[in-house]
PDB file of C-alpha atoms and ligand atoms in Angstrom:
ATOM      1  CA  MET A   1     -59.981  33.101 -71.789  1.00 57.00           C
ATOM      2  CA  ILE A   2     -59.211  29.686 -73.130  1.00 58.00           C
ATOM      3  CA  SER A   3     -60.775  30.067 -76.522  1.00 66.00           C
ATOM      4  CA  ASP A   4     -62.377  32.559 -78.830  1.00 77.00           C
ATOM      5  CA  ALA A   5     -65.799  31.595 -80.127  1.00 87.00           C
ATOM      6  CA  GLN A   6     -65.659  28.197 -81.801  1.00 93.00           C
ATOM      7  CA  ILE A   7     -68.361  26.271 -83.631  1.00 94.00           C
ATOM      8  CA  SER A   8     -69.238  22.828 -82.295  1.00 92.00           C
ATOM      9  CA  PRO A   9     -70.040  19.818 -84.505  1.00 90.00           C
ATOM     10  CA  SER A  10     -73.705  20.579 -83.772  1.00 91.00           C
ATOM     11  CA  ALA A  11     -73.115  24.078 -85.163  1.00 92.00           C
ATOM     12  CA  ILE A  12     -73.436  25.804 -81.798  1.00 95.00           C
ATOM     13  CA  PRO A  13     -71.006  28.692 -81.214  1.00 96.00           C
ATOM     14  CA  TYR A  14     -69.303  28.519 -77.846  1.00 97.00           C
ATOM     15  CA  ARG A  15     -66.496  30.040 -75.788  1.00 97.00           C
ATOM     16  CA  VAL A  16     -64.614  28.445 -72.923  1.00 97.00           C
ATOM     17  CA  LEU A  17     -63.279  30.467 -69.989  1.00 97.00           C
ATOM     18  CA  GLU A  18     -60.967  29.211 -67.290  1.00 97.00           C
ATOM     19  CA  THR A  19     -63.128  29.824 -64.215  1.00 97.00           C
ATOM     20  CA  PRO A  20     -66.776  30.332 -63.231  1.00 97.00           C
ATOM     21  CA  GLU A  21     -66.034  33.974 -62.368  1.00 97.00           C
ATOM     22  CA  GLU A  22     -64.427  34.639 -65.743  1.00 97.00           C
ATOM     23  CA  THR A  23     -67.448  32.971 -67.351  1.00 98.00           C
ATOM     24  CA  ALA A  24     -69.826  35.188 -65.394  1.00 98.00           C
ATOM     25  CA  ARG A  25     -67.791  38.243 -66.386  1.00 97.00           C
ATOM     26  CA  ALA A  26     -67.894  37.286 -70.054  1.00 97.00           C
ATOM     27  CA  VAL A  27     -71.689  36.878 -69.939  1.00 98.00           C
ATOM     28  CA  ALA A  28     -72.100  40.162 -68.067  1.00 98.00           C
ATOM     29  CA  GLU A  29     -70.044  41.918 -70.734  1.00 97.00           C
ATOM     30  CA  LEU A  30     -72.117  40.352 -73.516  1.00 97.00           C
ATOM     31  CA  LEU A  31     -75.248  41.613 -71.767  1.00 98.00           C
ATOM     32  CA  THR A  32     -73.725  45.060 -71.352  1.00 97.00           C
ATOM     33  CA  ASP A  33     -72.818  45.186 -75.046  1.00 96.00           C
ATOM     34  CA  ALA A  34     -76.331  44.098 -76.048  1.00 97.00           C
ATOM     35  CA  ALA A  35     -77.819  46.776 -73.804  1.00 97.00           C
ATOM     36  CA  ALA A  36     -75.650  49.440 -75.429  1.00 95.00           C
ATOM     37  CA  GLU A  37     -76.734  48.137 -78.864  1.00 94.00           C
ATOM     38  CA  ALA A  38     -80.421  48.445 -77.934  1.00 96.00           C
ATOM     39  CA  GLN A  39     -80.083  51.842 -76.331  1.00 93.00           C
ATOM     40  CA  ARG A  40     -78.076  53.127 -79.308  1.00 94.00           C
ATOM     41  CA  ALA A  41     -80.967  51.961 -81.481  1.00 94.00           C
ATOM     42  CA  GLY A  42     -83.265  54.126 -79.365  1.00 95.00           C
ATOM     43  CA  ARG A  43     -85.150  51.389 -77.566  1.00 95.00           C
ATOM     44  CA  ASP A  44     -85.289  50.088 -74.020  1.00 97.00           C
ATOM     45  CA  PHE A  45     -83.160  46.992 -73.509  1.00 98.00           C
ATOM     46  CA  SER A  46     -85.232  43.900 -72.730  1.00 98.00           C
ATOM     47  CA  VAL A  47     -83.609  40.987 -70.939  1.00 98.00           C
ATOM     48  CA  ALA A  48     -85.079  37.661 -69.816  1.00 98.00           C
ATOM     49  CA  LEU A  49     -83.214  36.394 -66.779  1.00 98.00           C
ATOM     50  CA  SER A  50     -82.817  32.709 -66.052  1.00 96.00           C
ATOM     51  CA  GLY A  51     -83.144  30.966 -62.728  1.00 92.00           C
ATOM     52  CA  GLY A  52     -81.101  28.480 -60.777  1.00 90.00           C
ATOM     53  CA  SER A  53     -77.857  29.317 -59.032  1.00 89.00           C
ATOM     54  CA  THR A  54     -75.554  30.329 -61.882  1.00 92.00           C
ATOM     55  CA  PRO A  55     -77.000  33.802 -62.512  1.00 96.00           C
ATOM     56  CA  SER A  56     -75.939  35.193 -59.118  1.00 96.00           C
ATOM     57  CA  ALA A  57     -72.301  35.377 -60.289  1.00 97.00           C
ATOM     58  CA  ILE A  58     -73.461  37.273 -63.375  1.00 98.00           C
ATOM     59  CA  TYR A  59     -75.467  39.677 -61.213  1.00 98.00           C
ATOM     60  CA  ARG A  60     -72.359  40.224 -59.071  1.00 97.00           C
ATOM     61  CA  GLN A  61     -70.471  41.249 -62.190  1.00 98.00           C
ATOM     62  CA  LEU A  62     -73.267  43.503 -63.463  1.00 98.00           C
ATOM     63  CA  THR A  63     -73.383  45.393 -60.165  1.00 98.00           C
ATOM     64  CA  SER A  64     -69.595  45.701 -59.989  1.00 97.00           C
ATOM     65  CA  GLU A  65     -67.984  49.151 -60.123  1.00 97.00           C
ATOM     66  CA  SER A  66     -66.437  48.318 -63.487  1.00 95.00           C
ATOM     67  CA  LEU A  67     -69.683  47.364 -65.245  1.00 96.00           C
ATOM     68  CA  ARG A  68     -72.691  48.922 -63.491  1.00 95.00           C
ATOM     69  CA  GLY A  69     -72.126  52.350 -65.059  1.00 94.00           C
ATOM     70  CA  ARG A  70     -72.067  51.015 -68.608  1.00 94.00           C
ATOM     71  CA  ILE A  71     -75.838  50.451 -68.777  1.00 95.00           C
ATOM     72  CA  ASP A  72     -78.608  53.044 -68.444  1.00 96.00           C
ATOM     73  CA  TRP A  73     -80.605  50.881 -66.034  1.00 97.00           C
ATOM     74  CA  GLU A  74     -83.616  53.175 -66.312  1.00 97.00           C
ATOM     75  CA  ARG A  75     -83.964  51.994 -69.902  1.00 97.00           C
ATOM     76  CA  VAL A  76     -83.961  48.279 -69.148  1.00 98.00           C
ATOM     77  CA  LYS A  77     -87.011  46.017 -68.903  1.00 98.00           C
ATOM     78  CA  PHE A  78     -86.535  42.785 -66.993  1.00 98.00           C
ATOM     79  CA  PHE A  79     -88.390  39.559 -67.760  1.00 98.00           C
ATOM     80  CA  PHE A  80     -87.899  35.986 -66.613  1.00 98.00           C
ATOM     81  CA  GLY A  81     -87.417  32.933 -68.773  1.00 98.00           C
ATOM     82  CA  ASP A  82     -89.318  30.849 -66.275  1.00 97.00           C
ATOM     83  CA  ALA A  83     -90.731  30.779 -62.774  1.00 96.00           C
ATOM     84  CA  ARG A  84     -91.148  28.103 -60.203  1.00 95.00           C
ATOM     85  CA  SER A  85     -94.434  27.584 -58.386  1.00 94.00           C
ATOM     86  CA  VAL A  86     -93.379  29.743 -55.471  1.00 94.00           C
ATOM     87  CA  GLY A  87     -93.942  33.303 -54.345  1.00 95.00           C
ATOM     88  CA  PRO A  88     -91.502  36.195 -54.807  1.00 96.00           C
ATOM     89  CA  ASP A  89     -90.054  35.846 -51.286  1.00 96.00           C
ATOM     90  CA  HIS A  90     -89.430  32.107 -51.473  1.00 96.00           C
ATOM     91  CA  PRO A  91     -85.732  31.056 -51.443  1.00 95.00           C
ATOM     92  CA  ASP A  92     -86.297  29.106 -54.690  1.00 94.00           C
ATOM     93  CA  SER A  93     -87.767  32.114 -56.482  1.00 95.00           C
ATOM     94  CA  ASN A  94     -85.893  33.209 -59.603  1.00 95.00           C
ATOM     95  CA  PHE A  95     -87.306  36.672 -58.994  1.00 97.00           C
ATOM     96  CA  LYS A  96     -85.920  36.738 -55.430  1.00 97.00           C
ATOM     97  CA  LEU A  97     -82.442  35.812 -56.673  1.00 96.00           C
ATOM     98  CA  ALA A  98     -82.515  38.756 -59.070  1.00 98.00           C
ATOM     99  CA  ALA A  99     -84.130  41.085 -56.548  1.00 98.00           C
ATOM    100  CA  ASP A 100     -81.503  40.361 -53.908  1.00 97.00           C
ATOM    101  CA  HIS A 101     -78.452  40.450 -56.181  1.00 97.00           C
ATOM    102  CA  LEU A 102     -79.418  42.798 -58.996  1.00 98.00           C
ATOM    103  CA  PHE A 103     -82.566  44.888 -58.546  1.00 98.00           C
ATOM    104  CA  THR A 104     -81.875  46.007 -54.968  1.00 98.00           C
ATOM    105  CA  PRO A 105     -78.162  46.834 -55.413  1.00 98.00           C
ATOM    106  CA  LEU A 106     -78.980  48.787 -58.594  1.00 98.00           C
ATOM    107  CA  ARG A 107     -82.128  50.366 -57.108  1.00 98.00           C
ATOM    108  CA  ILE A 108     -84.147  49.152 -60.089  1.00 98.00           C
ATOM    109  CA  ASP A 109     -87.701  50.488 -60.323  1.00 98.00           C
ATOM    110  CA  LEU A 110     -89.737  47.281 -59.938  1.00 97.00           C
ATOM    111  CA  GLY A 111     -92.271  48.801 -62.307  1.00 97.00           C
ATOM    112  CA  ARG A 112     -89.792  47.755 -65.012  1.00 97.00           C
ATOM    113  CA  VAL A 113     -89.578  44.183 -63.751  1.00 98.00           C
ATOM    114  CA  PHE A 114     -92.122  41.752 -65.161  1.00 98.00           C
ATOM    115  CA  ARG A 115     -92.373  38.875 -62.715  1.00 96.00           C
ATOM    116  CA  LYS A 116     -94.036  35.605 -63.578  1.00 92.00           C
ATOM    117  CA  GLU A 117     -96.587  34.845 -60.860  1.00 94.00           C
ATOM    118  CA  GLY A 118     -95.590  31.251 -60.269  1.00 92.00           C
ATOM    119  CA  GLU A 119     -97.477  31.194 -56.994  1.00 94.00           C
ATOM    120  CA  ASP A 120    -100.825  31.741 -58.695  1.00 95.00           C
ATOM    121  CA  GLU A 121    -103.374  28.985 -58.087  1.00 95.00           C
ATOM    122  CA  ASP A 122    -104.301  29.190 -61.763  1.00 97.00           C
ATOM    123  CA  LEU A 123    -101.009  28.981 -63.655  1.00 97.00           C
ATOM    124  CA  ASN A 124    -102.720  29.021 -67.028  1.00 97.00           C
ATOM    125  CA  ALA A 125    -104.239  32.383 -66.168  1.00 97.00           C
ATOM    126  CA  ALA A 126    -100.854  33.591 -64.898  1.00 97.00           C
ATOM    127  CA  ALA A 127     -99.238  32.453 -68.160  1.00 98.00           C
ATOM    128  CA  ALA A 128    -101.878  34.314 -70.195  1.00 98.00           C
ATOM    129  CA  ARG A 129    -101.341  37.509 -68.167  1.00 97.00           C
ATOM    130  CA  TYR A 130     -97.602  37.284 -68.578  1.00 97.00           C
ATOM    131  CA  GLU A 131     -97.904  36.694 -72.302  1.00 98.00           C
ATOM    132  CA  LYS A 132    -100.140  39.777 -72.564  1.00 98.00           C
ATOM    133  CA  ASN A 133     -97.490  41.844 -70.777  1.00 96.00           C
ATOM    134  CA  LEU A 134     -94.738  40.461 -72.981  1.00 97.00           C
ATOM    135  CA  LEU A 135     -96.677  41.348 -76.127  1.00 98.00           C
ATOM    136  CA  ALA A 136     -97.477  44.813 -74.809  1.00 98.00           C
ATOM    137  CA  GLU A 137     -93.896  45.611 -73.817  1.00 98.00           C
ATOM    138  CA  LEU A 138     -91.846  44.191 -76.696  1.00 98.00           C
ATOM    139  CA  PRO A 139     -91.621  44.864 -80.430  1.00 97.00           C
ATOM    140  CA  ARG A 140     -92.836  42.069 -82.702  1.00 98.00           C
ATOM    141  CA  ASP A 141     -91.031  40.349 -85.539  1.00 98.00           C
ATOM    142  CA  ASP A 142     -92.507  39.417 -88.901  1.00 97.00           C
ATOM    143  CA  LEU A 143     -94.001  36.296 -87.323  1.00 97.00           C
ATOM    144  CA  SER A 144     -95.673  38.497 -84.686  1.00 97.00           C
ATOM    145  CA  ARG A 145     -93.406  37.053 -82.000  1.00 98.00           C
ATOM    146  CA  PRO A 146     -92.267  39.302 -79.130  1.00 98.00           C
ATOM    147  CA  VAL A 147     -88.582  40.144 -79.628  1.00 98.00           C
ATOM    148  CA  LEU A 148     -86.361  40.116 -76.580  1.00 98.00           C
ATOM    149  CA  ASP A 149     -82.971  41.743 -76.863  1.00 98.00           C
ATOM    150  CA  PHE A 150     -81.296  39.234 -74.586  1.00 98.00           C
ATOM    151  CA  ALA A 151     -82.320  35.802 -73.304  1.00 98.00           C
ATOM    152  CA  LEU A 152     -80.041  34.463 -70.584  1.00 98.00           C
ATOM    153  CA  GLN A 153     -80.300  30.682 -70.557  1.00 98.00           C
ATOM    154  CA  GLY A 154     -79.081  28.119 -68.048  1.00 98.00           C
ATOM    155  CA  LEU A 155     -78.638  24.421 -68.742  1.00 98.00           C
ATOM    156  CA  GLY A 156     -79.793  21.609 -66.508  1.00 97.00           C
ATOM    157  CA  PRO A 157     -77.899  18.284 -66.324  1.00 96.00           C
ATOM    158  CA  ASP A 158     -80.875  16.727 -68.164  1.00 96.00           C
ATOM    159  CA  GLY A 159     -80.543  19.231 -70.989  1.00 96.00           C
ATOM    160  CA  HIS A 160     -83.437  21.450 -69.961  1.00 98.00           C
ATOM    161  CA  THR A 161     -83.357  25.201 -70.283  1.00 98.00           C
ATOM    162  CA  ALA A 162     -85.817  27.690 -68.836  1.00 98.00           C
ATOM    163  CA  SER A 163     -88.490  25.199 -67.766  1.00 98.00           C
ATOM    164  CA  LEU A 164     -88.450  23.332 -71.056  1.00 98.00           C
ATOM    165  CA  PHE A 165     -87.787  19.936 -69.518  1.00 98.00           C
ATOM    166  CA  PRO A 166     -87.364  16.708 -71.518  1.00 97.00           C
ATOM    167  CA  GLY A 167     -90.654  14.975 -72.213  1.00 96.00           C
ATOM    168  CA  THR A 168     -92.877  17.881 -71.149  1.00 98.00           C
ATOM    169  CA  ALA A 169     -95.804  19.387 -73.037  1.00 98.00           C
ATOM    170  CA  ALA A 170     -94.261  22.847 -73.454  1.00 98.00           C
ATOM    171  CA  LEU A 171     -91.724  21.433 -75.922  1.00 98.00           C
ATOM    172  CA  ALA A 172     -94.505  21.045 -78.480  1.00 98.00           C
ATOM    173  CA  GLU A 173     -95.894  24.562 -78.026  1.00 98.00           C
ATOM    174  CA  ASP A 174     -95.374  26.459 -81.250  1.00 97.00           C
ATOM    175  CA  GLU A 175     -97.893  29.268 -80.903  1.00 97.00           C
ATOM    176  CA  ARG A 176     -98.092  30.590 -77.371  1.00 98.00           C
ATOM    177  CA  PHE A 177     -95.110  32.513 -75.958  1.00 98.00           C
ATOM    178  CA  ILE A 178     -95.582  31.653 -72.285  1.00 98.00           C
ATOM    179  CA  VAL A 179     -97.164  28.484 -70.906  1.00 98.00           C
ATOM    180  CA  ALA A 180     -97.743  26.667 -67.668  1.00 98.00           C
ATOM    181  CA  ASN A 181     -95.788  23.447 -67.943  1.00 98.00           C
ATOM    182  CA  GLU A 182     -96.192  20.320 -65.833  1.00 98.00           C
ATOM    183  CA  VAL A 183     -92.803  18.857 -64.906  1.00 98.00           C
ATOM    184  CA  PRO A 184     -93.564  15.347 -63.587  1.00 98.00           C
ATOM    185  CA  GLN A 185     -89.885  14.595 -62.931  1.00 97.00           C
ATOM    186  CA  LEU A 186     -89.950  17.379 -60.315  1.00 97.00           C
ATOM    187  CA  SER A 187     -93.594  16.791 -59.318  1.00 97.00           C
ATOM    188  CA  THR A 188     -94.296  20.439 -59.997  1.00 97.00           C
ATOM    189  CA  TRP A 189     -95.628  22.986 -62.451  1.00 97.00           C
ATOM    190  CA  ARG A 190     -93.600  25.841 -63.857  1.00 97.00           C
ATOM    191  CA  LEU A 191     -94.249  28.920 -66.000  1.00 98.00           C
ATOM    192  CA  THR A 192     -91.902  29.070 -68.952  1.00 98.00           C
ATOM    193  CA  MET A 193     -91.086  30.877 -72.143  1.00 98.00           C
ATOM    194  CA  THR A 194     -91.547  28.629 -75.148  1.00 98.00           C
ATOM    195  CA  TYR A 195     -89.440  28.055 -78.235  1.00 98.00           C
ATOM    196  CA  PRO A 196     -91.283  30.731 -80.283  1.00 98.00           C
ATOM    197  CA  THR A 197     -90.205  33.376 -77.767  1.00 98.00           C
ATOM    198  CA  LEU A 198     -86.621  32.172 -77.457  1.00 98.00           C
ATOM    199  CA  LEU A 199     -86.141  31.730 -81.211  1.00 98.00           C
ATOM    200  CA  ALA A 200     -87.162  35.347 -81.826  1.00 98.00           C
ATOM    201  CA  ALA A 201     -84.600  36.848 -79.444  1.00 98.00           C
ATOM    202  CA  ARG A 202     -81.722  38.989 -80.707  1.00 98.00           C
ATOM    203  CA  HIS A 203     -79.172  37.381 -78.371  1.00 98.00           C
ATOM    204  CA  VAL A 204     -79.518  33.956 -76.745  1.00 98.00           C
ATOM    205  CA  ILE A 205     -76.629  33.404 -74.367  1.00 98.00           C
ATOM    206  CA  PHE A 206     -76.247  30.126 -72.488  1.00 98.00           C
ATOM    207  CA  VAL A 207     -74.141  30.172 -69.353  1.00 98.00           C
ATOM    208  CA  VAL A 208     -72.878  26.691 -68.495  1.00 98.00           C
ATOM    209  CA  VAL A 209     -70.669  26.223 -65.458  1.00 98.00           C
ATOM    210  CA  GLY A 210     -69.403  23.246 -63.498  1.00 97.00           C
ATOM    211  CA  SER A 211     -68.553  19.604 -64.051  1.00 97.00           C
ATOM    212  CA  ALA A 212     -72.169  18.536 -63.468  1.00 97.00           C
ATOM    213  CA  LYS A 213     -73.012  20.004 -66.893  1.00 97.00           C
ATOM    214  CA  ALA A 214     -69.998  18.521 -68.727  1.00 97.00           C
ATOM    215  CA  GLU A 215     -71.747  15.336 -69.871  1.00 95.00           C
ATOM    216  CA  VAL A 216     -74.862  16.954 -71.273  1.00 96.00           C
ATOM    217  CA  ALA A 217     -72.944  19.906 -72.720  1.00 96.00           C
ATOM    218  CA  ALA A 218     -70.672  17.509 -74.600  1.00 95.00           C
ATOM    219  CA  GLU A 219     -73.620  15.484 -75.868  1.00 94.00           C
ATOM    220  CA  ILE A 220     -75.264  18.637 -77.177  1.00 95.00           C
ATOM    221  CA  LEU A 221     -72.187  20.335 -78.610  1.00 95.00           C
ATOM    222  CA  ASN A 222     -70.539  17.196 -79.997  1.00 92.00           C
ATOM    223  CA  ALA A 223     -73.704  15.836 -81.652  1.00 87.00           C
ATOM    224  CA  PRO A 224     -73.791  16.025 -85.422  1.00 82.00           C
ATOM    225  CA  GLU A 225     -75.626  19.115 -86.637  1.00 70.00           C
ATOM    226  CA  GLY A 226     -79.365  18.738 -86.287  1.00 62.00           C
ATOM    227  CA  ALA A 227     -79.149  15.865 -83.846  1.00 64.00           C
ATOM    228  CA  GLY A 228     -79.832  16.339 -80.205  1.00 65.00           C
ATOM    229  CA  VAL A 229     -82.965  15.437 -78.338  1.00 84.00           C
ATOM    230  CA  TYR A 230     -82.281  17.826 -75.498  1.00 95.00           C
ATOM    231  CA  PRO A 231     -84.527  20.881 -75.175  1.00 97.00           C
ATOM    232  CA  ALA A 232     -81.537  23.229 -74.873  1.00 97.00           C
ATOM    233  CA  ALA A 233     -80.134  21.907 -78.169  1.00 95.00           C
ATOM    234  CA  LYS A 234     -83.196  23.229 -79.953  1.00 95.00           C
ATOM    235  CA  VAL A 235     -82.855  26.803 -78.752  1.00 97.00           C
ATOM    236  CA  ARG A 236     -81.340  28.280 -81.898  1.00 96.00           C
ATOM    237  CA  PRO A 237     -82.573  31.809 -82.594  1.00 98.00           C
ATOM    238  CA  ASP A 238     -83.797  32.282 -86.159  1.00 97.00           C
ATOM    239  CA  SER A 239     -81.714  35.383 -86.819  1.00 97.00           C
ATOM    240  CA  GLY A 240     -80.269  36.371 -83.452  1.00 97.00           C
ATOM    241  CA  GLN A 241     -76.922  35.537 -81.914  1.00 97.00           C
ATOM    242  CA  LEU A 242     -76.508  32.149 -80.189  1.00 97.00           C
ATOM    243  CA  LEU A 243     -73.543  31.621 -77.933  1.00 98.00           C
ATOM    244  CA  TRP A 244     -72.728  29.152 -75.174  1.00 98.00           C
ATOM    245  CA  VAL A 245     -70.313  30.550 -72.603  1.00 98.00           C
ATOM    246  CA  MET A 246     -68.755  27.819 -70.473  1.00 97.00           C
ATOM    247  CA  ASP A 247     -66.077  27.340 -67.880  1.00 97.00           C
ATOM    248  CA  ARG A 248     -63.336  24.759 -68.303  1.00 97.00           C
ATOM    249  CA  GLU A 249     -65.142  22.237 -66.058  1.00 97.00           C
ATOM    250  CA  ALA A 250     -68.366  22.356 -68.046  1.00 98.00           C
ATOM    251  CA  ALA A 251     -66.331  22.035 -71.264  1.00 97.00           C
ATOM    252  CA  GLY A 252     -64.308  19.173 -69.846  1.00 96.00           C
ATOM    253  CA  LYS A 253     -65.838  16.483 -72.057  1.00 95.00           C
ATOM    254  CA  LEU A 254     -65.905  18.324 -75.345  1.00 92.00           C
ATOM    255  CA  SER A 255     -64.147  16.262 -77.994  1.00 79.00           C
ATOM    256  CA  GLY A 256     -60.408  16.852 -78.179  1.00 61.00           C
ATOM    257  CA  GLY A 257     -59.094  20.185 -79.302  1.00 51.00           C
ATOM    258  CA  GLN A 258     -62.399  21.865 -78.796  1.00 54.00           C
ATOM    259  CA  VAL A 259     -61.461  23.513 -75.531  1.00 58.00           C
TER     260      VAL A 259
HETATM  261  C1  6PG B   1     -84.661  27.256 -63.213  1.00 96.82           C
HETATM  262  C2  6PG B   1     -83.941  27.699 -64.456  1.00 96.82           C
HETATM  263  C3  6PG B   1     -83.264  26.545 -65.102  1.00 96.82           C
HETATM  264  C4  6PG B   1     -81.801  26.736 -64.763  1.00 96.82           C
HETATM  265  C5  6PG B   1     -81.044  25.463 -64.955  1.00 96.82           C
HETATM  266  C6  6PG B   1     -79.591  25.632 -64.483  1.00 96.82           C
HETATM  267  O1  6PG B   1     -85.608  27.918 -62.803  1.00 96.82           O
HETATM  268  O2  6PG B   1     -84.179  26.269 -62.636  1.00 96.82           O
HETATM  269  O3  6PG B   1     -84.467  28.581 -65.206  1.00 96.82           O
HETATM  270  O4  6PG B   1     -83.442  26.438 -66.463  1.00 96.82           O
HETATM  271  O5  6PG B   1     -81.277  27.776 -65.589  1.00 96.82           O
HETATM  272  O6  6PG B   1     -81.683  24.471 -64.196  1.00 96.82           O
HETATM  273  O7  6PG B   1     -79.629  25.902 -63.110  1.00 96.82           O
HETATM  274  P1  6PG B   1     -78.269  26.193 -62.287  1.00 96.82           P
HETATM  275  O8  6PG B   1     -77.823  27.548 -62.710  1.00 96.82           O
HETATM  276  O9  6PG B   1     -78.700  26.173 -60.843  1.00 96.82           O
HETATM  277  O10 6PG B   1     -77.305  25.124 -62.640  1.00 96.82           O
END
């Protein structure tokens, strides 16, 4: 580990690890700790998985001999922060990534996995169904928001997270918890959790790896508090833990002394 948790100028707590694998291990351990916290409190552990390529290293850690036994997997409910407009067997599917690298190795009962149906012709209907499931499966906070135990967030080079892309309609959604979101820059539609859902979570952990994220990570972390036009900069849980876990490459442009 290069650093304990530090606070950036934009008031975002972060930790820097030497390598992508150490970063994945640190995130897997945070997830394991959060699961133990939930299960000690007598509730199933609810986790929203992110997409992209970074999570596979985290799944590898979670299924490792040293970690897999630390969680009672039969008391875990799996959700997804977002879904692409593809079916569950498509190579780009966030569900498929988790199924191949986490659910199958751990023999997870897929009845405890809540997949966003990104392939649905009517994504608004799919979003409404998913929101209904989310509300049925999770406790609510005093703002009637569904409370996830753990939201695993990635970061795109443009500062998006989940499928909250810059300039898209979902950024303005302050009531619904899941929406269909048009992403013109990718000429596609996505299903995504919205800020209300992410801000209610008990633990919001960003995993940021690789030099391709260094520029945007520095702009977000180095910005004065409250600045930041990037969607990921606005994911600050109201009362839950926020932590960015980065490798040295992704932290490479943080202002001096911050690594
Ligand atoms: C998606 C994700 C997205 C992802 C970032 C980072 O479906 O693409 O949910 O928000 O987390 O784009 O992706 P990488 O891990 O591939 O860098």
